[in-house]
């Protein structure tokens, strides 16, 4: 008997086929098989962080979200860690630019982001 699972990144910013890795188990031995998924027709880009909104938290560079430290509705203070981003084998902690409440959280661990992609929105406490 055999079983298989497939996984791949969830957000792409171009229109090329999506590479996936299929993991199959056959007679107790695992096989890792690269498969090109040609069923992907189009992909969407993430919302960008507006530069004139202090409560918008954008990605400082392209990378992968490693950890999300907050959830929507959380009360946060300026400087508190929101998201951990991995880029070029280095982890960067993205801090809150202001104190307030997380009104929107647009990423989860494993998401790929581009520079200035909106990660979170904060309702700033005046």
Short mmCIF file of N, CA, C and O in Angstrom, two decimals:
data_model
loop_
_atom_site.label_atom_id
_atom_site.label_comp_id
_atom_site.label_asym_id
_atom_site.label_seq_id
_atom_site.Cartn_x
_atom_site.Cartn_y
_atom_site.Cartn_z
N UNK A 1 0.83 -1.18 0.00
CA UNK A 1 0.00 0.00 0.00
C UNK A 1 0.87 1.24 0.00
O UNK A 1 2.02 1.19 0.41
N UNK A 2 0.31 2.37 -0.45
CA UNK A 2 1.06 3.61 -0.48
C UNK A 2 0.14 4.77 -0.15
O UNK A 2 -1.08 4.68 -0.27
N UNK A 3 0.74 5.86 0.29
CA UNK A 3 -0.02 7.08 0.56
C UNK A 3 0.82 8.25 0.10
O UNK A 3 2.02 8.15 -0.07
N UNK A 4 0.17 9.40 -0.13
CA UNK A 4 0.92 10.57 -0.57
C UNK A 4 0.30 11.84 0.00
O UNK A 4 -0.88 11.88 0.32
N UNK A 5 1.14 12.86 0.13
CA UNK A 5 0.69 14.18 0.52
C UNK A 5 1.42 15.18 -0.34
O UNK A 5 2.50 14.90 -0.85
N UNK A 6 0.85 16.36 -0.52
CA UNK A 6 1.51 17.40 -1.32
C UNK A 6 1.49 18.70 -0.54
O UNK A 6 0.57 18.97 0.21
N UNK A 7 2.54 19.48 -0.72
CA UNK A 7 2.58 20.79 -0.08
C UNK A 7 3.27 21.76 -1.01
O UNK A 7 4.09 21.38 -1.84
N UNK A 8 2.95 23.04 -0.85
CA UNK A 8 3.59 24.08 -1.65
C UNK A 8 3.33 25.42 -1.01
O UNK A 8 2.47 25.55 -0.15
N UNK A 9 4.07 26.43 -1.43
CA UNK A 9 3.84 27.79 -0.96
C UNK A 9 2.45 28.27 -1.36
O UNK A 9 1.92 27.84 -2.38
N UNK A 10 1.87 29.16 -0.56
CA UNK A 10 0.51 29.56 -0.82
C UNK A 10 0.38 30.83 -1.64
O UNK A 10 -0.63 31.06 -2.25
N UNK A 11 1.40 31.66 -1.67
CA UNK A 11 1.30 32.93 -2.39
C UNK A 11 2.43 33.07 -3.39
O UNK A 11 3.59 33.03 -3.02
N UNK A 12 2.09 33.23 -4.63
CA UNK A 12 3.08 33.43 -5.68
C UNK A 12 2.77 34.76 -6.35
O UNK A 12 1.63 35.17 -6.44
N UNK A 13 3.79 35.43 -6.86
CA UNK A 13 3.56 36.72 -7.48
C UNK A 13 3.83 36.70 -8.98
O UNK A 13 3.96 37.72 -9.60
N UNK A 14 3.95 35.53 -9.56
CA UNK A 14 4.12 35.42 -11.01
C UNK A 14 3.24 34.30 -11.54
O UNK A 14 2.61 33.60 -10.79
N UNK A 15 3.23 34.16 -12.85
CA UNK A 15 2.28 33.22 -13.47
C UNK A 15 2.94 31.94 -13.96
O UNK A 15 2.47 31.32 -14.89
N UNK A 16 4.02 31.50 -13.35
CA UNK A 16 4.64 30.25 -13.77
C UNK A 16 4.00 29.09 -13.02
O UNK A 16 3.38 29.29 -11.98
N UNK A 17 4.15 27.87 -13.53
CA UNK A 17 3.59 26.72 -12.83
C UNK A 17 4.16 26.60 -11.42
O UNK A 17 5.30 26.95 -11.18
N UNK A 18 3.33 26.12 -10.51
CA UNK A 18 3.72 26.02 -9.11
C UNK A 18 4.45 24.70 -8.85
O UNK A 18 3.88 23.64 -9.06
N UNK A 19 5.72 24.76 -8.40
CA UNK A 19 6.40 23.51 -8.05
C UNK A 19 5.89 22.97 -6.72
O UNK A 19 5.62 23.73 -5.80
N UNK A 20 5.68 21.70 -6.65
CA UNK A 20 5.24 21.04 -5.43
C UNK A 20 6.11 19.82 -5.19
O UNK A 20 6.68 19.27 -6.12
N UNK A 21 6.17 19.42 -3.94
CA UNK A 21 6.89 18.20 -3.63
C UNK A 21 5.89 17.19 -3.12
O UNK A 21 5.19 17.43 -2.14
N UNK A 22 5.80 16.06 -3.79
CA UNK A 22 4.90 14.99 -3.38
C UNK A 22 5.73 13.98 -2.59
O UNK A 22 6.81 13.58 -3.03
N UNK A 23 5.24 13.61 -1.42
CA UNK A 23 5.93 12.63 -0.59
C UNK A 23 5.11 11.35 -0.64
O UNK A 23 3.94 11.34 -0.26
N UNK A 24 5.72 10.29 -1.14
CA UNK A 24 5.03 9.00 -1.24
C UNK A 24 5.73 7.99 -0.36
O UNK A 24 6.94 8.03 -0.21
N UNK A 25 4.95 7.10 0.21
CA UNK A 25 5.53 6.01 0.98
C UNK A 25 5.16 4.72 0.27
O UNK A 25 3.99 4.44 0.03
N UNK A 26 6.17 3.94 -0.09
CA UNK A 26 5.97 2.70 -0.82
C UNK A 26 6.78 1.62 -0.13
O UNK A 26 8.00 1.73 0.00
N UNK A 27 6.09 0.59 0.37
CA UNK A 27 6.75 -0.50 1.09
C UNK A 27 7.63 0.01 2.23
O UNK A 27 8.74 -0.46 2.43
N UNK A 28 7.13 1.03 2.95
CA UNK A 28 7.85 1.56 4.10
C UNK A 28 8.97 2.52 3.77
O UNK A 28 9.64 3.02 4.65
N UNK A 29 9.19 2.80 2.49
CA UNK A 29 10.26 3.71 2.09
C UNK A 29 9.66 5.00 1.56
O UNK A 29 8.73 4.97 0.75
N UNK A 30 10.16 6.15 2.02
CA UNK A 30 9.63 7.44 1.58
C UNK A 30 10.33 7.89 0.31
O UNK A 30 11.56 7.81 0.20
N UNK A 31 9.55 8.40 -0.63
CA UNK A 31 10.06 8.94 -1.89
C UNK A 31 9.61 10.39 -1.99
O UNK A 31 8.43 10.70 -1.81
N UNK A 32 10.52 11.30 -2.29
CA UNK A 32 10.22 12.72 -2.46
C UNK A 32 10.30 13.01 -3.96
O UNK A 32 11.37 12.88 -4.56
N UNK A 33 9.15 13.39 -4.54
CA UNK A 33 9.08 13.56 -5.99
C UNK A 33 8.66 14.99 -6.32
O UNK A 33 7.58 15.42 -5.91
N UNK A 34 9.50 15.75 -7.05
CA UNK A 34 9.08 17.09 -7.47
C UNK A 34 8.04 16.99 -8.60
O UNK A 34 8.21 16.19 -9.53
N UNK A 35 6.97 17.77 -8.47
CA UNK A 35 5.90 17.75 -9.47
C UNK A 35 5.59 19.20 -9.83
O UNK A 35 5.51 20.06 -8.97
N UNK A 36 5.39 19.47 -11.12
CA UNK A 36 5.01 20.81 -11.55
C UNK A 36 3.50 20.86 -11.72
O UNK A 36 2.93 20.08 -12.47
N UNK A 37 2.88 21.77 -10.98
CA UNK A 37 1.43 21.91 -11.01
C UNK A 37 1.05 22.93 -12.07
O UNK A 37 1.22 24.12 -11.90
N UNK A 38 0.54 22.44 -13.20
CA UNK A 38 0.15 23.33 -14.30
C UNK A 38 -1.30 23.79 -14.20
O UNK A 38 -1.78 24.52 -15.05
N UNK A 39 -1.99 23.37 -13.12
CA UNK A 39 -3.40 23.76 -12.97
C UNK A 39 -3.55 25.18 -12.43
O UNK A 39 -4.63 25.73 -12.45
N UNK A 40 -2.46 25.79 -11.95
CA UNK A 40 -2.53 27.15 -11.44
C UNK A 40 -2.65 28.09 -12.62
O UNK A 40 -1.78 28.13 -13.49
N UNK A 41 -3.74 28.84 -12.67
CA UNK A 41 -3.99 29.73 -13.79
C UNK A 41 -3.46 31.12 -13.50
O UNK A 41 -2.75 31.72 -14.28
N UNK A 42 -3.81 31.68 -12.35
CA UNK A 42 -3.32 33.00 -12.00
C UNK A 42 -3.17 33.08 -10.49
O UNK A 42 -3.72 32.29 -9.75
N UNK A 43 -2.41 34.06 -10.07
CA UNK A 43 -2.19 34.26 -8.65
C UNK A 43 -2.44 35.72 -8.32
O UNK A 43 -2.44 36.57 -9.19
N UNK A 44 -2.65 35.99 -7.05
CA UNK A 44 -2.92 37.37 -6.66
C UNK A 44 -1.75 37.92 -5.86
O UNK A 44 -1.03 37.17 -5.22
N UNK A 45 -1.60 39.21 -5.94
CA UNK A 45 -0.57 39.87 -5.16
C UNK A 45 -1.18 40.33 -3.86
O UNK A 45 -2.37 40.56 -3.75
N UNK A 46 -0.33 40.47 -2.86
CA UNK A 46 -0.78 40.94 -1.55
C UNK A 46 -0.99 42.45 -1.57
O UNK A 46 -0.35 43.16 -2.33
N UNK A 47 -1.85 42.88 -0.67
CA UNK A 47 -2.09 44.31 -0.46
C UNK A 47 -0.79 44.95 0.03
O UNK A 47 -0.07 44.37 0.83
N UNK A 48 -0.49 46.16 -0.44
CA UNK A 48 0.71 46.88 -0.03
C UNK A 48 0.39 47.80 1.14
O UNK A 48 -0.73 48.29 1.28
N UNK A 49 1.39 48.06 1.97
CA UNK A 49 1.23 48.95 3.12
C UNK A 49 1.33 50.40 2.65
O UNK A 49 2.33 50.78 2.04
N UNK A 50 0.29 51.22 2.91
CA UNK A 50 0.38 52.63 2.51
C UNK A 50 1.44 53.36 3.35
O UNK A 50 1.51 53.18 4.55
N UNK A 51 2.27 54.16 2.71
CA UNK A 51 3.36 54.84 3.40
C UNK A 51 2.88 55.96 4.31
O UNK A 51 3.59 56.37 5.23
N UNK A 52 1.67 56.45 4.09
CA UNK A 52 1.17 57.57 4.89
C UNK A 52 0.33 57.12 6.09
O UNK A 52 -0.25 57.94 6.78
N UNK A 53 0.26 55.82 6.35
CA UNK A 53 -0.54 55.30 7.46
C UNK A 53 0.39 54.64 8.48
O UNK A 53 0.93 53.57 8.24
N UNK A 54 0.56 55.29 9.64
CA UNK A 54 1.49 54.81 10.67
C UNK A 54 1.05 53.46 11.24
O UNK A 54 1.88 52.70 11.73
N UNK A 55 -0.23 53.12 11.15
CA UNK A 55 -0.73 51.86 11.69
C UNK A 55 -0.60 50.68 10.74
O UNK A 55 -0.91 49.56 11.10
N UNK A 56 -0.12 50.94 9.53
CA UNK A 56 0.09 49.85 8.56
C UNK A 56 1.50 49.30 8.74
O UNK A 56 2.46 50.05 8.69
N UNK A 57 1.60 47.99 8.92
CA UNK A 57 2.89 47.35 9.11
C UNK A 57 3.23 46.58 7.84
O UNK A 57 2.57 45.60 7.51
N UNK A 58 4.26 47.05 7.12
CA UNK A 58 4.67 46.41 5.88
C UNK A 58 5.93 45.61 6.05
O UNK A 58 6.73 45.85 6.96
N UNK A 59 6.13 44.64 5.17
CA UNK A 59 7.36 43.83 5.18
C UNK A 59 8.51 44.72 4.72
O UNK A 59 8.42 45.37 3.69
N UNK A 60 9.62 44.75 5.47
CA UNK A 60 10.74 45.60 5.08
C UNK A 60 11.52 45.05 3.88
O UNK A 60 12.28 45.78 3.24
N UNK A 61 11.33 43.75 3.59
CA UNK A 61 12.05 43.09 2.50
C UNK A 61 11.31 41.81 2.12
O UNK A 61 10.47 41.34 2.89
N UNK A 62 11.61 41.23 0.96
CA UNK A 62 11.01 39.94 0.62
C UNK A 62 11.50 38.87 1.59
O UNK A 62 12.64 38.92 2.06
N UNK A 63 10.65 37.90 1.89
CA UNK A 63 11.04 36.82 2.78
C UNK A 63 9.90 35.88 3.07
O UNK A 63 8.88 35.89 2.38
N UNK A 64 10.07 35.07 4.11
CA UNK A 64 9.07 34.10 4.53
C UNK A 64 8.72 34.39 5.99
O UNK A 64 9.61 34.60 6.81
N UNK A 65 7.43 34.40 6.30
CA UNK A 65 6.99 34.60 7.67
C UNK A 65 7.29 33.34 8.46
O UNK A 65 6.84 32.25 8.11
N UNK A 66 8.12 33.48 9.51
CA UNK A 66 8.53 32.35 10.33
C UNK A 66 7.58 32.19 11.52
O UNK A 66 7.24 31.09 11.91
N UNK A 67 7.16 33.33 12.10
CA UNK A 67 6.32 33.29 13.29
C UNK A 67 5.46 34.54 13.34
O UNK A 67 5.89 35.60 12.91
N UNK A 68 4.25 34.39 13.86
CA UNK A 68 3.36 35.52 14.08
C UNK A 68 3.12 35.58 15.58
O UNK A 68 2.64 34.63 16.18
N UNK A 69 3.49 36.70 16.20
CA UNK A 69 3.46 36.83 17.66
C UNK A 69 2.14 37.38 18.20
O UNK A 69 1.94 37.42 19.40
N UNK A 70 1.25 37.85 17.32
CA UNK A 70 0.00 38.48 17.74
C UNK A 70 -1.17 37.90 16.95
O UNK A 70 -0.97 37.19 15.97
N UNK A 71 -2.38 38.25 17.38
CA UNK A 71 -3.58 37.89 16.62
C UNK A 71 -4.50 39.09 16.57
O UNK A 71 -4.35 40.03 17.36
N UNK A 72 -5.46 39.10 15.66
CA UNK A 72 -6.41 40.20 15.54
C UNK A 72 -7.11 40.40 16.88
O UNK A 72 -7.51 39.43 17.53
N UNK A 73 -7.22 41.66 17.29
CA UNK A 73 -7.87 41.99 18.55
C UNK A 73 -6.91 42.19 19.70
O UNK A 73 -7.29 42.71 20.75
N UNK A 74 -5.64 41.78 19.54
CA UNK A 74 -4.65 41.95 20.61
C UNK A 74 -4.33 43.43 20.83
O UNK A 74 -4.19 44.20 19.87
N UNK A 75 -4.18 43.81 22.11
CA UNK A 75 -3.69 45.13 22.49
C UNK A 75 -2.17 45.04 22.48
O UNK A 75 -1.61 44.15 23.10
N UNK A 76 -1.52 45.95 21.77
CA UNK A 76 -0.06 45.90 21.69
C UNK A 76 0.53 47.28 22.02
O UNK A 76 -0.15 48.29 21.93
N UNK A 77 1.81 47.26 22.38
CA UNK A 77 2.54 48.50 22.68
C UNK A 77 3.58 48.74 21.59
O UNK A 77 4.09 47.79 20.99
N UNK A 78 3.91 50.00 21.38
CA UNK A 78 4.93 50.36 20.40
C UNK A 78 6.22 49.59 20.68
O UNK A 78 6.64 49.48 21.83
N UNK A 79 6.81 48.99 19.64
CA UNK A 79 8.05 48.23 19.78
C UNK A 79 7.86 46.75 20.05
O UNK A 79 8.80 45.97 19.93
N UNK A 80 6.64 46.35 20.40
CA UNK A 80 6.36 44.94 20.68
C UNK A 80 6.49 44.12 19.39
O UNK A 80 6.07 44.56 18.32
N UNK A 81 7.10 42.91 19.45
CA UNK A 81 7.25 42.10 18.24
C UNK A 81 5.89 41.64 17.69
O UNK A 81 5.04 41.19 18.44
N UNK A 82 5.71 41.79 16.37
CA UNK A 82 4.47 41.37 15.71
C UNK A 82 4.69 40.11 14.88
O UNK A 82 3.95 39.15 14.99
N UNK A 83 5.71 40.17 14.01
CA UNK A 83 5.96 39.10 13.05
C UNK A 83 7.47 38.86 12.97
O UNK A 83 8.25 39.80 13.08
N UNK A 84 7.87 37.61 12.77
CA UNK A 84 9.27 37.28 12.52
C UNK A 84 9.38 36.86 11.07
O UNK A 84 8.66 35.96 10.61
N UNK A 85 10.26 37.54 10.34
CA UNK A 85 10.44 37.32 8.91
C UNK A 85 11.83 36.74 8.66
O UNK A 85 12.81 37.21 9.26
N UNK A 86 11.94 35.74 7.81
CA UNK A 86 13.23 35.17 7.45
C UNK A 86 13.56 35.58 6.02
O UNK A 86 12.77 35.36 5.10
N UNK A 87 14.73 36.22 5.86
CA UNK A 87 15.17 36.63 4.53
C UNK A 87 16.68 36.44 4.45
O UNK A 87 17.40 36.85 5.37
N UNK A 88 17.15 35.81 3.42
CA UNK A 88 18.58 35.57 3.22
C UNK A 88 19.21 34.90 4.44
O UNK A 88 20.27 35.31 4.91
N UNK A 89 18.53 33.90 4.99
CA UNK A 89 19.01 33.10 6.13
C UNK A 89 19.16 33.89 7.42
O UNK A 89 19.83 33.48 8.34
N UNK A 90 18.52 35.08 7.49
CA UNK A 90 18.53 35.87 8.71
C UNK A 90 17.10 36.13 9.14
O UNK A 90 16.23 36.36 8.30
N UNK A 91 16.86 36.08 10.44
CA UNK A 91 15.52 36.37 10.95
C UNK A 91 15.45 37.82 11.40
O UNK A 91 16.36 38.32 12.05
N UNK A 92 14.36 38.48 11.03
CA UNK A 92 14.13 39.87 11.39
C UNK A 92 12.81 39.96 12.14
O UNK A 92 11.79 39.48 11.65
N UNK A 93 12.83 40.57 13.32
CA UNK A 93 11.60 40.78 14.08
C UNK A 93 11.01 42.11 13.65
O UNK A 93 11.69 43.13 13.65
N UNK A 94 9.74 42.07 13.25
CA UNK A 94 9.05 43.29 12.82
C UNK A 94 8.30 43.83 14.04
O UNK A 94 7.36 43.19 14.52
N UNK A 95 8.68 45.03 14.53
CA UNK A 95 8.03 45.59 15.72
C UNK A 95 6.80 46.42 15.38
O UNK A 95 6.65 46.90 14.25
N UNK A 96 5.96 46.63 16.39
CA UNK A 96 4.80 47.50 16.23
C UNK A 96 5.28 48.95 16.13
O UNK A 96 6.07 49.40 16.96
N UNK A 97 4.84 49.69 15.11
CA UNK A 97 5.27 51.08 14.96
C UNK A 97 4.58 52.02 15.96
O UNK A 97 5.01 53.15 16.14
N UNK A 98 3.50 51.54 16.58
CA UNK A 98 2.74 52.37 17.52
C UNK A 98 1.92 51.46 18.43
O UNK A 98 1.72 50.29 18.13
N UNK A 99 1.44 52.01 19.56
CA UNK A 99 0.57 51.26 20.46
C UNK A 99 -0.85 51.29 19.93
O UNK A 99 -1.27 52.27 19.31
N UNK A 100 -1.60 50.22 20.19
CA UNK A 100 -2.98 50.16 19.74
C UNK A 100 -3.51 48.74 19.75
O UNK A 100 -3.04 47.89 20.50
N UNK A 101 -4.48 48.48 18.87
CA UNK A 101 -5.12 47.18 18.75
C UNK A 101 -4.90 46.64 17.34
O UNK A 101 -5.06 47.38 16.37
N UNK A 102 -4.55 45.36 17.24
CA UNK A 102 -4.40 44.72 15.92
C UNK A 102 -5.80 44.57 15.32
O UNK A 102 -6.62 43.82 15.83
N UNK A 103 -6.07 45.33 14.25
CA UNK A 103 -7.39 45.24 13.62
C UNK A 103 -7.41 44.21 12.50
O UNK A 103 -8.43 43.58 12.25
N UNK A 104 -6.27 44.03 11.82
CA UNK A 104 -6.17 43.05 10.74
C UNK A 104 -4.80 42.40 10.80
O UNK A 104 -3.81 43.06 11.00
N UNK A 105 -4.78 41.10 10.60
CA UNK A 105 -3.53 40.35 10.48
C UNK A 105 -3.62 39.59 9.17
O UNK A 105 -4.50 38.76 9.00
N UNK A 106 -2.73 39.90 8.24
CA UNK A 106 -2.86 39.37 6.88
C UNK A 106 -1.92 38.23 6.55
O UNK A 106 -1.90 37.76 5.41
N UNK A 107 -1.09 37.79 7.50
CA UNK A 107 -0.14 36.70 7.22
C UNK A 107 -0.20 35.62 8.29
O UNK A 107 -0.68 35.86 9.39
N UNK A 108 0.27 34.45 7.92
CA UNK A 108 0.44 33.33 8.85
C UNK A 108 1.83 32.75 8.62
O UNK A 108 2.46 33.02 7.59
N UNK A 109 2.30 31.95 9.55
CA UNK A 109 3.62 31.33 9.42
C UNK A 109 3.67 30.52 8.12
O UNK A 109 2.74 29.80 7.78
N UNK A 110 4.76 30.69 7.39
CA UNK A 110 4.95 29.97 6.12
C UNK A 110 4.64 30.81 4.89
O UNK A 110 5.01 30.44 3.78
N UNK A 111 3.95 31.94 5.08
CA UNK A 111 3.61 32.80 3.93
C UNK A 111 4.85 33.46 3.34
O UNK A 111 5.73 33.91 4.08
N UNK A 112 4.90 33.54 2.03
CA UNK A 112 5.95 34.28 1.35
C UNK A 112 5.45 35.70 1.14
O UNK A 112 4.30 35.89 0.74
N UNK A 113 6.31 36.69 1.40
CA UNK A 113 5.93 38.09 1.23
C UNK A 113 6.99 38.82 0.42
O UNK A 113 8.15 38.43 0.39
N UNK A 114 6.56 39.88 -0.23
CA UNK A 114 7.45 40.77 -0.97
C UNK A 114 7.64 42.04 -0.14
O UNK A 114 6.90 42.29 0.80
N UNK A 115 8.60 42.84 -0.51
CA UNK A 115 8.84 44.11 0.18
C UNK A 115 7.59 44.98 0.18
O UNK A 115 6.92 45.09 -0.85
N UNK A 116 7.27 45.57 1.31
CA UNK A 116 6.14 46.47 1.52
C UNK A 116 4.77 45.79 1.49
O UNK A 116 3.75 46.46 1.49
N UNK A 117 4.72 44.47 1.45
CA UNK A 117 3.43 43.78 1.56
C UNK A 117 2.87 44.06 2.96
O UNK A 117 3.60 44.05 3.95
N UNK A 118 1.57 44.31 3.03
CA UNK A 118 0.93 44.60 4.31
C UNK A 118 0.87 43.33 5.15
O UNK A 118 0.33 42.32 4.73
N UNK A 119 1.45 43.40 6.37
CA UNK A 119 1.46 42.26 7.28
C UNK A 119 0.34 42.39 8.30
O UNK A 119 -0.34 41.42 8.63
N UNK A 120 0.16 43.61 8.83
CA UNK A 120 -0.85 43.84 9.88
C UNK A 120 -1.30 45.30 9.84
O UNK A 120 -0.60 46.16 9.31
N UNK A 121 -2.46 45.52 10.41
CA UNK A 121 -3.02 46.87 10.52
C UNK A 121 -3.31 47.11 11.99
O UNK A 121 -3.89 46.26 12.65
N UNK A 122 -2.88 48.27 12.50
CA UNK A 122 -3.08 48.61 13.91
C UNK A 122 -3.99 49.82 14.00
O UNK A 122 -3.78 50.82 13.31
N UNK A 123 -5.02 49.72 14.85
CA UNK A 123 -5.81 50.90 15.23
C UNK A 123 -5.03 51.59 16.33
O UNK A 123 -4.93 51.08 17.45
N UNK A 124 -4.45 52.73 16.01
CA UNK A 124 -3.54 53.43 16.93
C UNK A 124 -4.32 54.11 18.05
O UNK A 124 -5.34 54.75 17.81
N UNK A 125 -3.80 53.97 19.29
CA UNK A 125 -4.35 54.65 20.44
C UNK A 125 -3.79 56.07 20.43
O UNK A 125 -2.58 56.27 20.36
N UNK A 126 -4.67 57.05 20.45
CA UNK A 126 -4.23 58.46 20.40
C UNK A 126 -3.75 58.92 21.75
O UNK A 126 -4.24 58.57 22.77
#
